[in-house]
């Protein structure tokens, strides 16, 4: 490319690629045309407005340059551009079009530094994030119609605090965040669906579609650029690693011409203040359909007592799979035989369990797909360390139909009912899990959509109480609904609402509530941080009389969100820094020792057969934990147990037949620190289900 540049855009018309704008020591208006057929470049008319981090797309043989910013070495002094400019390659001329909107009712200044865009059905869709003048980032989606020259607002993307790279495929729009989160937008429905994230999350990656697939190319990890290429198949909803680029770079532009991918420019370092713009152009040739076996994806390992179980997704066209292993991290398909514990296990199926391993030793694995004459490239490597379990042994069960976090669960007749929660929005979904058959059944929706409801069972009925509904943390709507579900009739009935307060806490503000059933009544712990000082409360609900008692002894601490469980006729309340035991008969609390790891968003579950409590998952700062901590009420001591296989917070737990079940949750934090201040991040719900034995 004649001009080294980064943070620019490209578009293709008549199999020629146009590189527009960007940064190369200064912000550019330069336009250059690349002809892949002759491998030559031609300078074209400059864009009127110099800018970097802009959107460049083509519609009906015209190219549109939208938005972007202008700054050189100080990102704090940037100038936003809202320009929409149209380029006609046939005449080599530019004209101005309707400017991108500067904001909306919730975001008067768009601040469109973190934008991405793509074309679907002849219209241009823009995903935008901004945070100027606000402690809460705001996301926007916009639609531009080149025919009418009109902008309209659309449903916002499901991820906040991020920049987007965006591409379209099959008239759907895909937005990939800097955390590796992927969402699919359906223009006809004006709705977003969360899709599986990158297997190797990267920031400032390029995204393009070709051959019915999406390709995420390059980007950065921590402080270094990478050459990684991943392919997303919308049919299977799987990501697969593909051949890496020859060079590592961030902020590349990716175009398609003549059925090939072209990766242009970018920076050889991850600095936005002092990037190193490149002239590099690499061509990626796609193999003919079916000529190469796909790499197995979804490789996951679970360590057990002297054994490791490996799972992976099936590959179309593969007739068998090979599993390579060793206790040496340098493992590859050519050296396994010379390594300690090296082996190639042929014709294995997923899941496959390798037994006879040494506890405490770490083993490394990868999988390849094969048929009569071919073998795929290696899957992403995994490692595991077999360990003699102190008590719990985890296994993976059938995933929930609806990925979710902050749901509630209760058990009736040996079946678990998972209710409400969050999956891009607050849920009404009720789903029944049968541990005997490992099968899910959809049940009648709860009338009131909410996340973080209290869910408890009394006399074979399930009660969903309180909760909240919000997408952005600054826009919380509290629910005071009490709704009863009868599994035998699959029906919901409204009951007496949870009171909005009591004499010492007139405004409940029940964002931080938790509850459980003890001796036929449901106890709700409440923390209201809306006052000064914050106030904690304790309410009792009697399902038989359908009445509330708001004058129970309050929890002796009110410093975080609670998680509670009942064991031996007592209630236990746990927060990130405190733990206490409540006796309903005497309406008294006793402070108990906190667990070794004090985490936010843990979930407490009781195992009556063992007379133990378990605190599962959680996070501190941006670190998500797989921690399981066991409490013995007899000895009043906490110990660390075998970790749950998937790190998570805000999960849902239940106990059936002496086994503990963990449903969903999220492995993304609730917030990240930006400039020393906590900034809300939209979490990624999980559908995983784990069972302990």
XYZ file of C-alpha atoms in Angstrom:
693
model
C 0.000 0.000 0.000
C 1.568 3.363 -0.944
C 0.560 5.107 2.292
C 1.307 3.349 5.601
C -1.793 3.647 7.735
C -3.800 2.295 10.632
C -7.384 2.818 11.869
C -8.695 3.288 8.317
C -11.527 1.712 6.351
C -11.862 -0.227 3.118
C -14.692 -1.033 0.721
C -14.857 -3.101 -2.459
C -16.510 -2.138 -5.764
C -16.067 -4.114 -8.997
C -13.374 -6.261 -7.353
C -11.252 -3.239 -6.505
C -10.497 -2.293 -2.908
C -10.530 1.342 -1.781
C -8.453 2.292 1.288
C -9.767 5.491 2.877
C -8.645 7.759 5.731
C -6.833 6.522 8.828
C -3.673 7.635 10.568
C -0.043 7.859 9.438
C 1.668 10.388 11.702
C -1.305 12.655 11.041
C -4.963 12.000 10.355
C -5.540 11.177 6.675
C -8.024 11.989 3.924
C -6.049 9.876 1.439
C -7.896 7.472 -0.897
C -6.051 4.691 -2.732
C -7.460 2.010 -5.029
C -6.025 -1.515 -5.073
C -6.555 -3.884 -8.022
C -5.936 -7.488 -6.858
C -5.938 -8.722 -10.464
C -2.822 -6.680 -11.285
C -1.511 -6.136 -7.732
C -1.279 -2.383 -8.371
C -2.305 0.800 -6.543
C -3.806 4.040 -7.901
C -4.275 7.313 -6.007
C -7.848 8.680 -6.054
C -9.552 11.926 -5.032
C -9.021 12.740 -1.372
C -11.907 12.439 1.070
C -13.107 15.937 2.120
C -12.869 15.278 5.891
C -9.676 13.782 7.383
C -10.450 11.159 10.039
C -9.402 7.896 11.652
C -11.515 5.146 13.272
C -14.185 5.773 10.638
C -16.715 3.459 8.975
C -16.225 2.720 5.264
C -18.839 0.635 3.385
C -20.192 0.302 -0.148
C -23.823 0.348 -1.331
C -25.010 0.311 -4.964
C -21.523 1.018 -6.353
C -21.022 4.022 -4.090
C -18.733 4.208 -1.044
C -19.758 5.861 2.212
C -17.321 7.235 4.800
C -19.088 7.794 8.122
C -18.087 9.254 11.484
C -14.653 8.820 12.983
C -12.334 11.061 14.972
C -9.408 13.408 14.459
C -6.487 13.302 16.887
C -2.772 12.682 16.525
C -0.942 11.975 19.779
C -3.420 12.845 22.535
C -6.658 10.801 22.572
C -7.998 13.159 25.259
C -8.084 16.052 22.768
C -9.892 14.253 19.972
C -12.496 15.895 17.730
C -15.480 13.792 16.732
C -16.652 13.743 13.124
C -20.298 13.172 12.282
C -19.781 13.522 8.529
C -21.298 11.170 5.998
C -19.522 11.501 2.664
C -20.260 9.556 -0.525
C -17.603 8.592 -3.062
C -18.404 7.605 -6.658
C -15.537 5.545 -8.127
C -16.977 5.958 -11.627
C -16.495 9.749 -11.511
C -13.796 9.884 -8.791
C -15.810 12.497 -6.878
C -17.044 13.048 -3.319
C -20.301 14.636 -2.100
C -21.644 15.294 1.402
C -24.695 13.435 2.698
C -26.821 13.674 5.863
C -24.591 13.806 8.928
C -24.629 11.027 11.469
C -26.901 12.016 14.421
C -25.067 13.570 17.354
C -27.074 11.766 20.003
C -30.488 11.007 21.405
C -32.670 11.497 24.429
C -30.348 9.461 26.668
C -27.075 10.581 25.073
C -27.054 14.168 23.875
C -23.436 13.831 22.731
C -22.863 10.688 20.724
C -19.078 10.774 21.022
C -18.665 8.248 18.255
C -15.084 7.196 18.802
C -15.935 3.528 19.234
C -18.061 2.745 16.174
C -18.363 0.048 13.556
C -20.688 -0.425 10.610
C -21.807 -2.751 7.852
C -24.400 -3.045 5.076
C -27.500 -5.269 5.094
C -30.470 -5.093 2.712
C -29.051 -1.969 1.078
C -28.903 -0.001 4.325
C -25.977 0.874 6.567
C -26.038 -0.146 10.226
C -23.807 1.511 12.799
C -22.993 0.213 16.284
C -21.731 3.068 18.457
C -20.475 3.404 22.015
C -19.864 6.622 23.899
C -19.089 7.758 27.424
C -18.331 11.503 27.314
C -19.688 13.351 30.318
C -21.216 10.228 31.836
C -20.090 7.643 34.358
C -22.241 5.096 32.521
C -21.318 4.199 28.934
C -24.172 4.333 26.446
C -24.555 2.303 23.286
C -26.470 3.240 20.156
C -27.402 1.545 16.919
C -28.277 3.605 13.865
C -29.577 2.844 10.383
C -28.736 4.965 7.347
C -30.680 4.639 4.101
C -28.543 5.935 1.197
C -31.618 6.075 -1.042
C -33.559 8.481 1.192
C -30.470 9.993 2.902
C -32.135 9.509 6.305
C -30.795 8.271 9.680
C -32.972 6.471 12.260
C -32.202 4.956 15.683
C -32.369 1.198 16.244
C -32.129 -1.193 19.188
C -28.817 -0.697 20.966
C -26.133 -3.417 20.905
C -26.003 -5.736 23.937
C -22.448 -4.838 24.962
C -21.261 -1.600 26.569
C -17.821 -0.136 27.345
C -16.215 -1.384 24.170
C -15.386 -0.475 20.606
C -16.984 -2.478 17.838
C -15.817 -4.095 14.659
C -18.792 -4.890 12.477
C -19.519 -7.000 9.390
C -22.598 -8.309 7.607
C -23.433 -11.795 6.416
C -26.656 -13.112 4.868
C -28.325 -9.723 5.495
C -27.600 -9.905 9.207
C -25.183 -7.647 11.045
C -22.522 -8.986 13.422
C -20.852 -6.804 16.062
C -17.665 -8.043 17.717
C -16.537 -6.275 20.891
C -13.032 -5.623 22.169
C -13.709 -8.335 24.776
C -14.350 -10.915 22.022
C -18.130 -10.871 22.539
C -20.225 -11.474 19.411
C -23.806 -10.355 18.796
C -26.036 -10.844 15.757
C -28.517 -8.166 14.657
C -31.624 -9.028 12.636
C -32.706 -5.801 10.839
C -36.212 -7.077 10.103
C -36.844 -7.804 13.800
C -34.698 -4.899 15.074
C -33.259 -7.234 17.702
C -29.876 -8.531 18.862
C -28.950 -12.105 19.799
C -25.797 -12.946 21.744
C -23.653 -15.488 19.898
C -20.588 -17.472 21.069
C -17.507 -15.314 21.792
C -14.115 -15.649 20.137
C -12.109 -18.577 21.446
C -9.091 -16.232 21.618
C -10.464 -12.774 22.556
C -8.580 -9.887 20.955
C -9.040 -6.124 20.828
C -8.985 -3.961 17.671
C -9.327 -6.991 15.424
C -10.524 -6.845 11.819
C -13.815 -8.476 10.804
C -15.062 -9.410 7.341
C -17.326 -11.934 5.637
C -16.493 -14.110 2.663
C -17.684 -17.522 1.505
C -20.588 -17.580 3.964
C -18.305 -17.201 7.000
C -17.037 -14.392 9.230
C -13.313 -13.912 9.753
C -11.764 -12.169 12.771
C -8.216 -11.248 11.837
C -5.302 -9.975 13.905
C -5.791 -7.675 16.885
C -4.079 -7.346 20.229
C -3.764 -9.390 23.394
C -2.545 -7.578 26.531
C 0.364 -5.490 25.149
C 1.184 -7.258 21.889
C -0.334 -7.573 18.413
C -1.130 -11.077 17.169
C -1.558 -12.775 13.798
C -4.481 -14.983 14.841
C -7.300 -15.709 12.377
C -10.617 -17.214 13.471
C -13.549 -18.247 11.288
C -17.174 -18.113 12.477
C -19.780 -20.380 10.890
C -23.296 -18.949 11.453
C -24.843 -22.344 10.705
C -23.036 -24.198 13.497
C -22.385 -21.077 15.617
C -18.813 -22.270 16.113
C -15.493 -20.437 15.891
C -12.533 -22.257 14.308
C -8.863 -21.275 14.163
C -7.530 -20.788 10.641
C -4.057 -20.204 9.187
C -2.452 -17.185 10.856
C -1.281 -14.087 8.992
C 2.418 -13.775 8.287
C 2.566 -10.559 10.336
C 1.126 -9.612 13.722
C -0.851 -6.356 13.764
C -3.787 -4.464 15.253
C -6.375 -2.104 13.721
C -6.156 -3.750 10.309
C -8.626 -3.164 7.491
C -10.069 -6.288 5.895
C -11.597 -6.442 2.413
C -12.890 -9.077 0.016
C -12.312 -9.294 -3.734
C -12.372 -12.135 -6.258
C -13.361 -14.537 -3.467
C -10.224 -13.844 -1.430
C -9.576 -11.956 1.798
C -7.189 -8.996 1.860
C -5.713 -7.686 5.110
C -4.317 -4.191 4.740
C -2.195 -1.940 6.934
C -2.712 -1.671 10.664
C -0.114 -1.073 13.364
C 2.794 -3.199 14.546
C 2.213 -2.086 18.157
C -0.920 -1.698 20.280
C -0.414 1.973 21.196
C -3.121 4.373 20.051
C -1.026 7.383 21.029
C 2.073 6.338 19.091
C 1.097 3.556 16.653
C 3.408 2.236 13.942
C 1.359 2.345 10.709
C 2.069 -0.357 8.126
C 1.903 -0.676 4.331
C 1.552 -4.460 4.513
C -1.047 -6.227 2.348
C -1.673 -9.953 2.752
C -3.970 -12.106 0.634
C -5.866 -15.005 2.198
C -7.075 -17.702 -0.155
C -9.976 -19.806 1.028
C -9.757 -23.555 0.384
C -12.447 -25.105 -1.834
C -15.450 -26.249 0.175
C -14.774 -29.675 1.633
C -11.092 -29.793 0.596
C -9.842 -29.262 4.149
C -11.262 -30.702 7.350
C -12.221 -28.074 9.868
C -10.344 -27.868 13.139
C -12.325 -29.308 16.083
C -13.647 -26.449 18.218
C -14.979 -26.225 21.744
C -12.140 -28.326 23.144
C -12.540 -28.486 26.916
C -10.967 -30.620 29.611
C -12.219 -31.693 33.016
C -9.768 -33.078 35.560
C -10.786 -35.861 37.911
C -9.187 -38.296 40.300
C -6.366 -39.792 38.221
C -8.143 -38.968 34.986
C -8.966 -36.212 32.499
C -12.017 -35.989 30.231
C -11.678 -34.135 26.916
C -14.657 -32.843 24.922
C -14.886 -31.194 21.505
C -17.433 -30.292 18.831
C -17.972 -32.593 15.867
C -16.547 -31.667 12.445
C -18.501 -32.115 9.208
C -16.883 -34.793 7.029
C -14.701 -36.258 9.778
C -14.927 -40.009 10.322
C -12.617 -40.163 13.345
C -10.612 -38.040 15.764
C -7.050 -38.223 17.083
C -6.152 -37.145 20.604
C -2.545 -36.088 21.248
C -1.257 -35.814 24.817
C 1.897 -35.414 26.905
C 2.998 -33.918 30.203
C 5.218 -31.449 28.306
C 3.899 -28.059 27.159
C 5.960 -28.277 23.933
C 3.588 -30.965 22.629
C 2.847 -31.023 18.888
C 1.854 -33.742 16.444
C 5.457 -34.346 15.373
C 7.157 -34.709 18.767
C 4.590 -36.406 21.033
C 6.346 -39.793 20.923
C 9.559 -38.328 22.367
C 7.879 -36.497 25.254
C 7.113 -37.657 28.778
C 3.696 -39.376 28.866
C 3.387 -38.670 25.130
C 0.721 -40.565 23.214
C -1.488 -40.379 20.126
C -4.888 -41.944 20.736
C -6.574 -42.703 17.407
C -10.259 -43.139 16.547
C -11.490 -41.590 19.788
C -14.898 -39.991 20.250
C -16.057 -37.010 22.284
C -16.100 -37.059 25.242
C -13.030 -39.207 25.836
C -11.636 -39.983 29.290
C -7.937 -40.754 29.760
C -7.407 -42.788 32.936
C -4.359 -43.943 34.891
C -2.909 -40.446 35.187
C -0.851 -39.124 38.092
C -2.600 -36.739 40.457
C -0.810 -33.397 40.718
C 0.866 -33.692 37.309
C -0.242 -31.373 34.482
C -1.106 -32.940 31.129
C -1.504 -31.188 27.760
C -3.939 -32.179 25.006
C -5.122 -31.267 21.518
C -7.477 -32.943 19.038
C -7.473 -33.346 15.248
C -10.262 -34.442 12.918
C -9.540 -37.162 10.363
C -10.989 -39.227 7.542
C -9.517 -41.874 5.232
C -6.896 -39.557 3.739
C -6.874 -36.283 5.656
C -6.107 -34.888 9.098
C -7.050 -31.385 10.232
C -4.858 -28.858 11.950
C -4.659 -29.042 15.749
C -7.420 -27.737 17.974
C -6.661 -25.070 20.532
C -4.529 -26.783 23.185
C -5.864 -27.516 26.659
C -4.287 -28.622 29.904
C -5.521 -30.206 33.115
C -4.099 -31.487 36.382
C -5.757 -34.588 37.882
C -6.463 -34.160 41.585
C -7.765 -36.449 44.292
C -11.051 -34.733 45.226
C -11.564 -33.726 48.859
C -15.287 -34.233 48.462
C -16.865 -32.960 45.265
C -16.453 -34.352 41.763
C -17.924 -32.231 38.965
C -19.434 -33.325 35.668
C -21.083 -31.477 32.784
C -24.809 -31.941 32.135
C -27.226 -30.848 29.399
C -27.079 -27.048 28.962
C -30.027 -24.813 29.728
C -32.156 -23.909 26.694
C -31.908 -20.243 27.719
C -28.454 -18.882 28.676
C -28.891 -16.711 31.758
C -27.426 -15.247 34.897
C -29.071 -13.929 38.065
C -31.892 -16.475 37.795
C -33.595 -18.243 40.690
C -34.168 -21.965 41.192
C -36.273 -24.252 43.368
C -36.850 -28.005 43.577
C -40.225 -29.790 43.519
C -40.572 -33.601 43.272
C -36.899 -34.024 42.382
C -36.977 -31.579 39.475
C -35.289 -28.183 39.324
C -37.196 -25.137 38.084
C -35.002 -22.285 36.843
C -36.917 -19.010 36.763
C -36.240 -15.513 35.364
C -32.791 -13.969 35.202
C -30.992 -11.970 32.523
C -29.979 -12.820 28.947
C -29.650 -9.514 27.121
C -32.852 -8.442 28.887
C -34.786 -9.515 31.977
C -36.473 -12.902 31.489
C -39.856 -14.475 32.165
C -38.616 -17.908 31.077
C -39.304 -20.925 33.323
C -37.503 -24.178 32.485
C -37.683 -27.542 34.243
C -34.618 -29.774 34.581
C -34.910 -33.496 35.322
C -31.611 -34.781 36.797
C -32.658 -38.398 36.180
C -33.012 -37.991 32.406
C -30.676 -34.982 32.085
C -33.396 -33.274 30.042
C -35.002 -29.829 29.948
C -38.671 -28.909 29.472
C -40.017 -25.414 28.836
C -42.772 -24.374 31.236
C -45.229 -21.476 31.405
C -43.534 -18.087 31.500
C -43.525 -16.151 34.747
C -45.878 -13.146 34.406
C -43.277 -10.555 35.471
C -39.889 -10.367 33.738
C -37.100 -9.852 36.255
C -33.531 -10.631 37.175
C -32.335 -11.568 40.672
C -35.737 -12.736 41.954
C -35.993 -14.763 45.150
C -37.200 -18.237 44.126
C -38.191 -20.786 46.791
C -40.463 -23.823 47.108
C -43.043 -24.429 49.855
C -45.629 -27.260 49.842
C -44.785 -28.207 46.245
C -45.425 -24.680 44.977
C -42.733 -22.305 43.747
C -42.650 -18.625 44.678
C -40.869 -15.909 42.669
C -40.492 -12.753 44.739
C -39.111 -9.288 44.007
C -36.173 -8.703 41.719
C -35.448 -6.004 39.205
C -35.332 -5.141 35.515
C -32.505 -3.191 33.950
C -30.099 -3.229 31.054
C -27.984 -0.270 32.161
C -27.255 -0.129 35.874
C -28.449 3.483 36.106
C -31.942 2.550 34.916
C -33.112 -0.003 37.499
C -36.826 -0.787 37.854
C -37.630 -2.709 41.034
C -40.266 -5.440 41.137
C -42.316 -6.125 44.259
C -44.350 -8.933 42.676
C -44.932 -12.268 44.434
C -46.003 -14.945 41.969
C -46.776 -18.603 42.693
C -46.098 -21.407 40.212
C -47.835 -24.782 40.453
C -45.750 -27.391 38.589
C -48.663 -29.863 38.600
C -50.854 -27.498 36.545
C -48.098 -25.431 34.894
C -49.815 -22.198 35.956
C -48.815 -18.962 37.664
C -50.892 -17.024 40.217
C -50.296 -13.572 41.710
C -49.894 -13.362 45.486
C -49.417 -10.569 48.010
C -46.669 -8.233 46.819
C -43.495 -7.857 48.816
C -43.868 -4.703 50.975
C -42.106 -1.605 49.728
C -40.566 -1.030 53.152
C -40.984 -1.016 56.911
C -40.798 1.517 59.725
C -37.023 1.916 59.525
C -36.710 1.446 55.771
C -39.715 3.073 54.059
C -38.261 2.660 50.559
C -37.213 -0.913 49.981
C -35.296 -0.444 46.727
C -34.908 -4.218 46.583
C -31.979 -4.528 44.231
C -29.953 -6.443 46.792
C -32.284 -9.192 48.013
C -32.003 -12.916 48.534
C -34.210 -15.500 50.152
C -34.978 -19.112 50.926
C -37.608 -21.285 52.553
C -37.229 -22.377 56.182
C -39.877 -24.446 57.985
C -42.637 -23.608 55.494
C -41.997 -19.862 55.357
C -39.873 -17.735 53.045
C -37.331 -15.318 54.496
C -36.050 -12.361 52.470
C -32.848 -10.488 53.289
C -32.875 -6.937 51.935
C -30.121 -4.361 51.585
C -31.036 -0.828 50.510
C -28.053 1.331 49.567
C -30.184 4.282 48.539
C -30.006 5.948 51.934
C -27.328 7.330 54.198
C -26.390 5.171 55.942
C -27.542 2.082 53.990
C -30.183 -0.037 55.728
C -30.641 -3.807 55.890
C -33.963 -5.538 56.573
C -35.491 -9.006 57.008
C -38.993 -9.969 55.824
C -40.981 -13.186 56.337
C -43.621 -14.447 53.903
C -46.187 -17.081 54.900
C -47.546 -18.806 51.760
C -50.390 -20.411 53.729
C -51.872 -17.095 54.879
C -50.404 -15.066 51.974
C -49.110 -12.449 54.433
C -45.864 -10.576 55.050
C -44.117 -9.738 58.322
C -41.651 -6.871 57.818
C -40.443 -6.649 61.404
C -37.982 -9.503 61.595
C -34.522 -8.954 62.980
C -32.427 -7.371 60.189
C -29.270 -8.910 58.826
C -26.385 -7.708 61.041
C -24.495 -6.349 58.043
C -25.549 -4.453 54.949
C -22.528 -3.966 52.773
C -23.175 -5.920 49.584
C -25.541 -8.201 47.724
C -26.635 -11.247 49.725
C -26.754 -14.906 48.856
C -28.647 -17.168 51.269
C -29.423 -20.833 51.900
C -31.208 -22.840 54.589
C -29.761 -25.809 56.455
C -30.954 -27.575 59.583
C -33.862 -25.176 60.110
C -31.589 -22.121 59.999
C -30.900 -19.478 57.394
C -27.383 -18.459 56.368
C -26.627 -15.113 54.688
C -23.335 -14.463 52.895
C -21.892 -11.334 51.253
C -18.462 -10.540 49.853
C -17.163 -9.808 53.334
C -19.588 -11.152 55.953
C -21.420 -14.336 56.955
C -24.159 -14.907 59.547
C -26.623 -17.540 60.804
C -30.310 -16.793 61.515
C -32.616 -18.830 63.775
C -36.292 -18.189 62.890
C -37.597 -19.591 66.201
C -35.799 -16.887 68.197
C -35.521 -14.273 65.425
C -31.812 -13.868 66.163
C -28.598 -13.615 64.158
C -25.100 -14.858 64.992
C -22.024 -13.691 63.075
C -20.030 -16.598 61.649
C -16.552 -16.608 60.048
C -16.283 -15.480 56.430
C -14.906 -17.870 53.788
C -11.191 -17.728 52.881
C -11.907 -15.996 49.575
C -14.254 -13.027 49.903
C -15.824 -12.603 46.462
C -18.769 -10.698 45.039
C -21.725 -12.485 43.419
C -21.057 -15.886 45.014
C -23.994 -18.279 45.276
C -24.737 -20.291 48.433
C -26.306 -23.768 48.289
C -26.978 -26.336 51.023
C -26.359 -30.093 50.921
C -28.523 -31.423 53.801
C -27.250 -34.995 53.410
C -23.711 -33.816 54.170
C -24.836 -31.006 56.497
C -22.633 -28.599 54.537
C -22.994 -25.279 52.728
C -21.169 -24.429 49.509
C -20.300 -20.950 48.188
C -19.781 -21.201 44.435
C -18.034 -18.876 41.961
C -17.884 -15.103 42.247
C -15.483 -12.364 41.242
C -13.233 -9.626 42.564
C -12.330 -6.650 40.379
C -12.334 -8.172 36.872
C -11.155 -11.648 37.947
C -13.854 -14.326 37.603
C -13.458 -17.344 39.913
C -14.272 -21.046 39.728
C -13.871 -21.294 43.500
C -16.000 -23.653 45.602
C -15.831 -23.109 49.379
C -17.415 -25.507 51.886
C -18.799 -24.517 55.298
C -19.354 -27.003 58.129
C -21.852 -25.631 60.714
C -20.708 -28.205 63.277
C -17.042 -27.174 63.247
C -17.799 -23.592 62.160
C -14.960 -23.891 59.626
C -14.624 -23.099 55.912
C -12.501 -25.261 53.573
C -11.724 -25.067 49.856
C -13.351 -27.695 47.641
C -12.823 -28.853 44.041
C -13.479 -25.919 41.702
C -16.492 -25.809 39.417
C -15.311 -26.488 35.807
C -16.348 -23.099 34.373
C -15.412 -19.858 36.217
C -18.531 -17.776 36.759
C -20.433 -15.366 38.942
C -24.170 -14.697 39.447
C -24.928 -18.360 38.849
C -27.983 -20.318 40.018
C -27.712 -23.315 42.345
C -29.868 -26.183 43.579
C -29.484 -29.486 45.436
C -31.255 -32.705 44.406
C -30.628 -36.173 45.806
C -27.348 -35.235 47.451
C -25.969 -33.646 44.288
C -25.344 -29.954 43.727
C -26.302 -28.348 40.425
C -24.889 -25.093 39.080
C -26.801 -23.372 36.276
C -25.539 -20.590 33.992
C -24.080 -17.370 35.348
C -21.504 -15.209 33.557
C -17.747 -15.276 33.067
C -17.587 -11.560 32.286
C -17.319 -9.050 35.159
C -20.141 -6.659 36.064
C -17.768 -3.755 35.608
C -14.244 -2.788 34.635
C -12.181 0.097 35.984
C -11.802 2.965 33.538
C -9.637 5.817 34.755
C -9.941 4.487 38.301
C -13.750 4.479 38.181
C -15.970 1.367 37.929
C -17.734 1.196 34.556
C -20.672 -1.152 33.935
C -20.198 -3.945 31.365
C -23.026 -5.984 29.872
C -22.392 -9.578 31.068
C -22.345 -12.647 28.840
C -24.882 -15.242 30.087
C -23.915 -18.925 30.199
C -26.037 -21.999 29.533
C -23.593 -24.430 31.182
C -24.889 -26.871 33.796
C -22.540 -28.688 36.182
C -23.363 -31.490 38.633
C -21.325 -32.456 41.693
C -21.120 -36.000 42.991
